[in-house]
Coordinates of C-alpha atoms in Angstrom, one line a residue:
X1 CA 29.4 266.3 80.9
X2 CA 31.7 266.0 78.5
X3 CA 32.3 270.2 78.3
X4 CA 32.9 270.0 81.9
X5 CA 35.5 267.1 81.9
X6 CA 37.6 268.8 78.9
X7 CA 37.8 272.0 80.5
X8 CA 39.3 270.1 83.9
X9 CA 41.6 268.3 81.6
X10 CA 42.4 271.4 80.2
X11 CA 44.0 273.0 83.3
X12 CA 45.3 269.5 84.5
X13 CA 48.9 268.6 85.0
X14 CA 49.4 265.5 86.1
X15 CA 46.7 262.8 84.1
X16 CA 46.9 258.9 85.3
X17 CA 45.1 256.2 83.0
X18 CA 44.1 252.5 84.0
X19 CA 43.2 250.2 81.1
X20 CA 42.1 246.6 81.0
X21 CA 41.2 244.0 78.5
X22 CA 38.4 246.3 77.0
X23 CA 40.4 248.3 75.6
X24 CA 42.2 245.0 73.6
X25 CA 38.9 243.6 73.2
X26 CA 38.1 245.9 70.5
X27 CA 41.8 244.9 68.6
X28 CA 40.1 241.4 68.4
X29 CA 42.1 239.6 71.6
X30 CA 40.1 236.6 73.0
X31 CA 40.5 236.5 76.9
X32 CA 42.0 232.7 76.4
X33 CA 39.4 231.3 78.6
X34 CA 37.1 228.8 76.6
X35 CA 37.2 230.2 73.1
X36 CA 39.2 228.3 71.3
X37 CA 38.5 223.9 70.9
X38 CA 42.2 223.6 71.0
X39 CA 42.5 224.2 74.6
X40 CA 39.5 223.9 75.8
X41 CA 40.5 220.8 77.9
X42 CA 43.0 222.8 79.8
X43 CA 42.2 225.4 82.4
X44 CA 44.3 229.0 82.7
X45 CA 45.1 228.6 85.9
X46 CA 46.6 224.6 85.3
X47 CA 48.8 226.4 82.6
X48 CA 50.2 229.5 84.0
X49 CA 51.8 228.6 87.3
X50 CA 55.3 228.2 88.3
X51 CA 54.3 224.6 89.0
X52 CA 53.0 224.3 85.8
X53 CA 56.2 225.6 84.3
X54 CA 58.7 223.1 86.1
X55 CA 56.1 220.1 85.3
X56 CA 56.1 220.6 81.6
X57 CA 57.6 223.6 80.0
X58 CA 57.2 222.4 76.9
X59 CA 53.5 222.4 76.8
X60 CA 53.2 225.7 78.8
X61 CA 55.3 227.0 76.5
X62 CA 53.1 226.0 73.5
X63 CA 50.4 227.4 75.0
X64 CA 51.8 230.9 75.4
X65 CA 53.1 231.0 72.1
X66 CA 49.6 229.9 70.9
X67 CA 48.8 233.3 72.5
X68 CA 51.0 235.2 71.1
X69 CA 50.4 234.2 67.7
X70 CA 46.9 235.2 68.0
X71 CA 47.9 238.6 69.6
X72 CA 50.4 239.1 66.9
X73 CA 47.5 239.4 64.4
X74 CA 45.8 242.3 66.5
X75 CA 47.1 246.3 66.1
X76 CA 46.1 248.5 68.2
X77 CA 43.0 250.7 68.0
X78 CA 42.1 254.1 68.4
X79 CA 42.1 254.0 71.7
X80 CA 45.1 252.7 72.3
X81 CA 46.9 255.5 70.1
X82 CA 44.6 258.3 71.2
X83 CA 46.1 257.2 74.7
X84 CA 49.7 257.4 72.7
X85 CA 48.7 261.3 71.6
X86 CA 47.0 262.2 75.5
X87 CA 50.8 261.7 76.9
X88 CA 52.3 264.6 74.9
X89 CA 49.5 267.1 75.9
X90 CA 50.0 267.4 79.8
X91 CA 53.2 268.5 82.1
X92 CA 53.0 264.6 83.6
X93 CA 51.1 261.5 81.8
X94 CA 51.5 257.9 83.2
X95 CA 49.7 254.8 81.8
X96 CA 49.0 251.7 83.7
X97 CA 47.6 248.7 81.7
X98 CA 47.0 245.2 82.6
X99 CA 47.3 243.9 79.8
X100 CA 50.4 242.1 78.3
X101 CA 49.5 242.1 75.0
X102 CA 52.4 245.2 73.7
X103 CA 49.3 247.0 72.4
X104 CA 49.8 250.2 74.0
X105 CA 54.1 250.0 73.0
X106 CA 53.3 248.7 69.5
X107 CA 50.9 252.5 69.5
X108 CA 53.6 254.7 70.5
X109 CA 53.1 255.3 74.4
X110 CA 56.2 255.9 75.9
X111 CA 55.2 256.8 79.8
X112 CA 53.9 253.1 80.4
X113 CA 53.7 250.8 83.1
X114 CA 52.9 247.0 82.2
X115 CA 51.7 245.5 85.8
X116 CA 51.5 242.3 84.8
X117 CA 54.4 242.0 82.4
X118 CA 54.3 241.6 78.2
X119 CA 53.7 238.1 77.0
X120 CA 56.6 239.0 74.3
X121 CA 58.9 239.3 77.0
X122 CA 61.0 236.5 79.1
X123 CA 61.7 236.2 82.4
X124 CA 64.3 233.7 84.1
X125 CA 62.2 232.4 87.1
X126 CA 65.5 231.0 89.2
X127 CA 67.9 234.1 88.7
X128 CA 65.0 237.2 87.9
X129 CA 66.6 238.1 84.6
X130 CA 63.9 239.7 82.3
X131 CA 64.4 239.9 78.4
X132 CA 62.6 242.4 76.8
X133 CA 61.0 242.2 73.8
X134 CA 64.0 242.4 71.1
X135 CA 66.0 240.9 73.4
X136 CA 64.0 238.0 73.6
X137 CA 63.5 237.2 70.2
X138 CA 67.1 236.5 69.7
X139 CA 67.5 234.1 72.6
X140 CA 63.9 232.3 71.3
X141 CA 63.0 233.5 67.6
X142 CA 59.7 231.6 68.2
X143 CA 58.7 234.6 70.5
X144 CA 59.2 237.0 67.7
X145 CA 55.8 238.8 67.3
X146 CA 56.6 239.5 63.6
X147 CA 57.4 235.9 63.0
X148 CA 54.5 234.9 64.1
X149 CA 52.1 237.4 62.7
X150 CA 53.7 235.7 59.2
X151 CA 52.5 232.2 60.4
X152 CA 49.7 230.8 58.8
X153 CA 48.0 228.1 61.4
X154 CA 48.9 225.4 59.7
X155 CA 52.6 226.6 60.1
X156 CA 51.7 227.2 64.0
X157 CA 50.7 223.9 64.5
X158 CA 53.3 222.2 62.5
X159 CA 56.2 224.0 64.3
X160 CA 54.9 224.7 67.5
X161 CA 51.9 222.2 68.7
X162 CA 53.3 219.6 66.8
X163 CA 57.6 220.4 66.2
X164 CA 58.4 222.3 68.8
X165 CA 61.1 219.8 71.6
X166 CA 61.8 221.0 75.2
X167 CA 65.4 221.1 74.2
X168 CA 64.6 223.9 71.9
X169 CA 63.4 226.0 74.6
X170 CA 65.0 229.3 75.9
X171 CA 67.6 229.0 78.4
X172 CA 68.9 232.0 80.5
X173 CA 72.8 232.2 79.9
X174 CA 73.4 233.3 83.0
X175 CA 71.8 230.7 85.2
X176 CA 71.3 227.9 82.4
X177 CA 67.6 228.2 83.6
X178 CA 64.2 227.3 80.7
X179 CA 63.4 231.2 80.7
X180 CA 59.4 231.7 80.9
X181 CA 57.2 234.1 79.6
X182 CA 57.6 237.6 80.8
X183 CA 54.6 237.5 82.3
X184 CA 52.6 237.9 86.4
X185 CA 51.7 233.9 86.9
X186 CA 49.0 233.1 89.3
X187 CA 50.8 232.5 92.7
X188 CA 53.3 235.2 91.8
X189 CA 53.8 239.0 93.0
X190 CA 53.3 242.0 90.9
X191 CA 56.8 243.8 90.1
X192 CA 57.2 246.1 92.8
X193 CA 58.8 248.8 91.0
X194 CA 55.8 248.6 88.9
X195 CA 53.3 249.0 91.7
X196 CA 55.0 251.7 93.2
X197 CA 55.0 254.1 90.3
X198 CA 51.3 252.7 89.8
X199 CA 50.6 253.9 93.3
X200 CA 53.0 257.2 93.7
X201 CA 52.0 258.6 90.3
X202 CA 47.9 257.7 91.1
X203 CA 48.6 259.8 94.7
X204 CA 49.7 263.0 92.8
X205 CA 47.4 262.7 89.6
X206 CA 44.7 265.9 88.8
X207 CA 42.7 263.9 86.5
X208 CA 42.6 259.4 86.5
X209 CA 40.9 257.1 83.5
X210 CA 39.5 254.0 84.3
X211 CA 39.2 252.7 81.0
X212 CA 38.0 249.2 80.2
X213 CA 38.5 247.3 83.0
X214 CA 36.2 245.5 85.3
X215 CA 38.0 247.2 88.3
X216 CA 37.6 243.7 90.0
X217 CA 41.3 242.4 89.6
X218 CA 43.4 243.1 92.8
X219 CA 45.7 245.8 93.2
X220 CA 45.1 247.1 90.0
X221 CA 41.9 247.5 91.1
X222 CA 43.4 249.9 94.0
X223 CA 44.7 252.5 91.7
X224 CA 41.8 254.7 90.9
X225 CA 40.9 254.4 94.1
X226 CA 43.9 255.8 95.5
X227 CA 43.8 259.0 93.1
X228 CA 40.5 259.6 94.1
X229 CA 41.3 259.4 97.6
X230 CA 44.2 261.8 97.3
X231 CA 41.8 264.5 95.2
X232 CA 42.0 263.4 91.7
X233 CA 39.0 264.2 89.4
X234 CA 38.1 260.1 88.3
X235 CA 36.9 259.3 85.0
X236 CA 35.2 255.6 83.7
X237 CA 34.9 254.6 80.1
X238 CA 33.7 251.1 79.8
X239 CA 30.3 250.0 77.9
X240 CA 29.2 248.0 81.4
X241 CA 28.9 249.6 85.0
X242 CA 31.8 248.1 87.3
X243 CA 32.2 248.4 91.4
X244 CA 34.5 251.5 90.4
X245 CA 31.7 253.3 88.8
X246 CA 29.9 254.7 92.0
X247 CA 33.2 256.5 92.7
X248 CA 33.9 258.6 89.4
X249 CA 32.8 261.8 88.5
X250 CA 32.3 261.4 84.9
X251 CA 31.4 258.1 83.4
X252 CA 31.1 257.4 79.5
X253 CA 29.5 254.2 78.8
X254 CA 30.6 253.6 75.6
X255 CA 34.3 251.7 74.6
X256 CA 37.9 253.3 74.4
X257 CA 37.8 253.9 70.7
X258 CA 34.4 255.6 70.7
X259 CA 35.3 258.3 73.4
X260 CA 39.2 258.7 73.8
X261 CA 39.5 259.9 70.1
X262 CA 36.8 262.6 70.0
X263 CA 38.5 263.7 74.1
X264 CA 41.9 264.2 72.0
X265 CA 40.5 265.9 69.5
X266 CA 38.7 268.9 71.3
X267 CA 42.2 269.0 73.8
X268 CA 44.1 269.4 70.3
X269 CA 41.6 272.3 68.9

């Protein structure tokens, strides 16, 4: 199997990659949902709404930068920068993650699309102005990922859980707006530009990874679909079977860091 798939890959032009939380998984990034006492009482979906947001920024606000402290302790793996390395070896490369953890930047990918935003980011929810990253981290320096990857958790708590005042949160200078998290909220649209590269680039693609999603989440979940549908040669790596599974030609049950480095390696003989 393997043989066969590098020699398609190979002659391939145009290579489209999907990743989900697996692939972050194995950088050490909780999925949030019931892992940590702290907010355990709270549920995701209470906390990351536009509702949410105009109730009580302050404390939606501490929770996302609770999450980005943790993800600030995480580099990426070698999946993520064998993924880096795959965009330089063929004519047209795009990758498509939902994740919003900055993984895939912080590894060097260049040709990226980030469908449900980068938690690092801001994003003015009355006037549409996004920050990114650098950007960001001047208007709110408690966003900076390197400032947190310094913070011990006792400094976390005692700045953010337990110093942090609403009137120290960002605010857009254009609209005078609390900016949010540059993040998709539940309730809210993907970024259209976003889907439609997603979607055009999947139509044209020769070769399309599926790697470590569930293939569940809506439209991501689309995507491979679509390159298969147009004649793309579709390829799973994930540990665990997922709906998409039936539909790929090649499947490698093992995790992103076990198979995309050794795929790299025999392309770069």
């Amino acid at each position: 199997m393997a043989d066969e798939i590098l020699e398609i890959l190979k002659n391939a032009r145009s290579v489209g990659v999907l990743t989900g939380a697996g692939i972050s998984a194995e950088s050490g990034i909780p999925t949030f949902r019931g892992k940590d006492g702290l907010w355990n009482k709270y549920d995701p979906v209470d906390l990351a709404t536009l509702d949410a947001f105009r109730g009580n920024p302050l404390k939606v606000w501490q929770w996302y930068l609770w999450r980005m402290w943790l993800i600030s302790k995480a580099k990426p793996n070698a999946g993520h920068l064998s993924l880096a390395e795959m965009e330089n070896l063929f004519p047209a490369f795009l990758l498509i993650t939902q994740n919003v953890d900055g993984l895939h930047r912080l590894a060097g990918s260049k040709n990226l699309v980030e469908l449900h935003g980068n938690i690092f980011e801001g994003k003015c929810r009355d006037c549409g102005k996004v920050f990114e990253e650098e950007e960001f981290s001047e208007l709110f320096a408690l966003a900076d990922r390197k400032r947190l990857e310094k913070m011990s958790e006792e400094e976390f708590k005692k700045v953010v859980l337990n110093g942090l005042k609403e009137e120290e949160l960002p605010v857009c200078p254009i609209c005078g707006s609390i900016v949010g998290p540059g993040v998709v909220w539940f309730g809210e649209s993907l970024p259209e530009d976003a889907l439609e590269r997603a979607f055009a680039f999947a139509e044209k693609s020769d070769v399309f990874f599926s790697v470590g999603t569930s293939a569940v989440v809506q439209p991501a979940a689309s995507i491979p679909l679509i390159a298969k549908r147009h004649g793309a040669v579709l390829v799973e790596v994930n540990p665990e079977e997922t709906p998409l599974s039936p539909y790929c030609d090649f499947v490698f049950r093992a995790s992103a860091s076990e198979v995309l480095p050794g795929i790299l390696s025999s392309l770069t003989e």
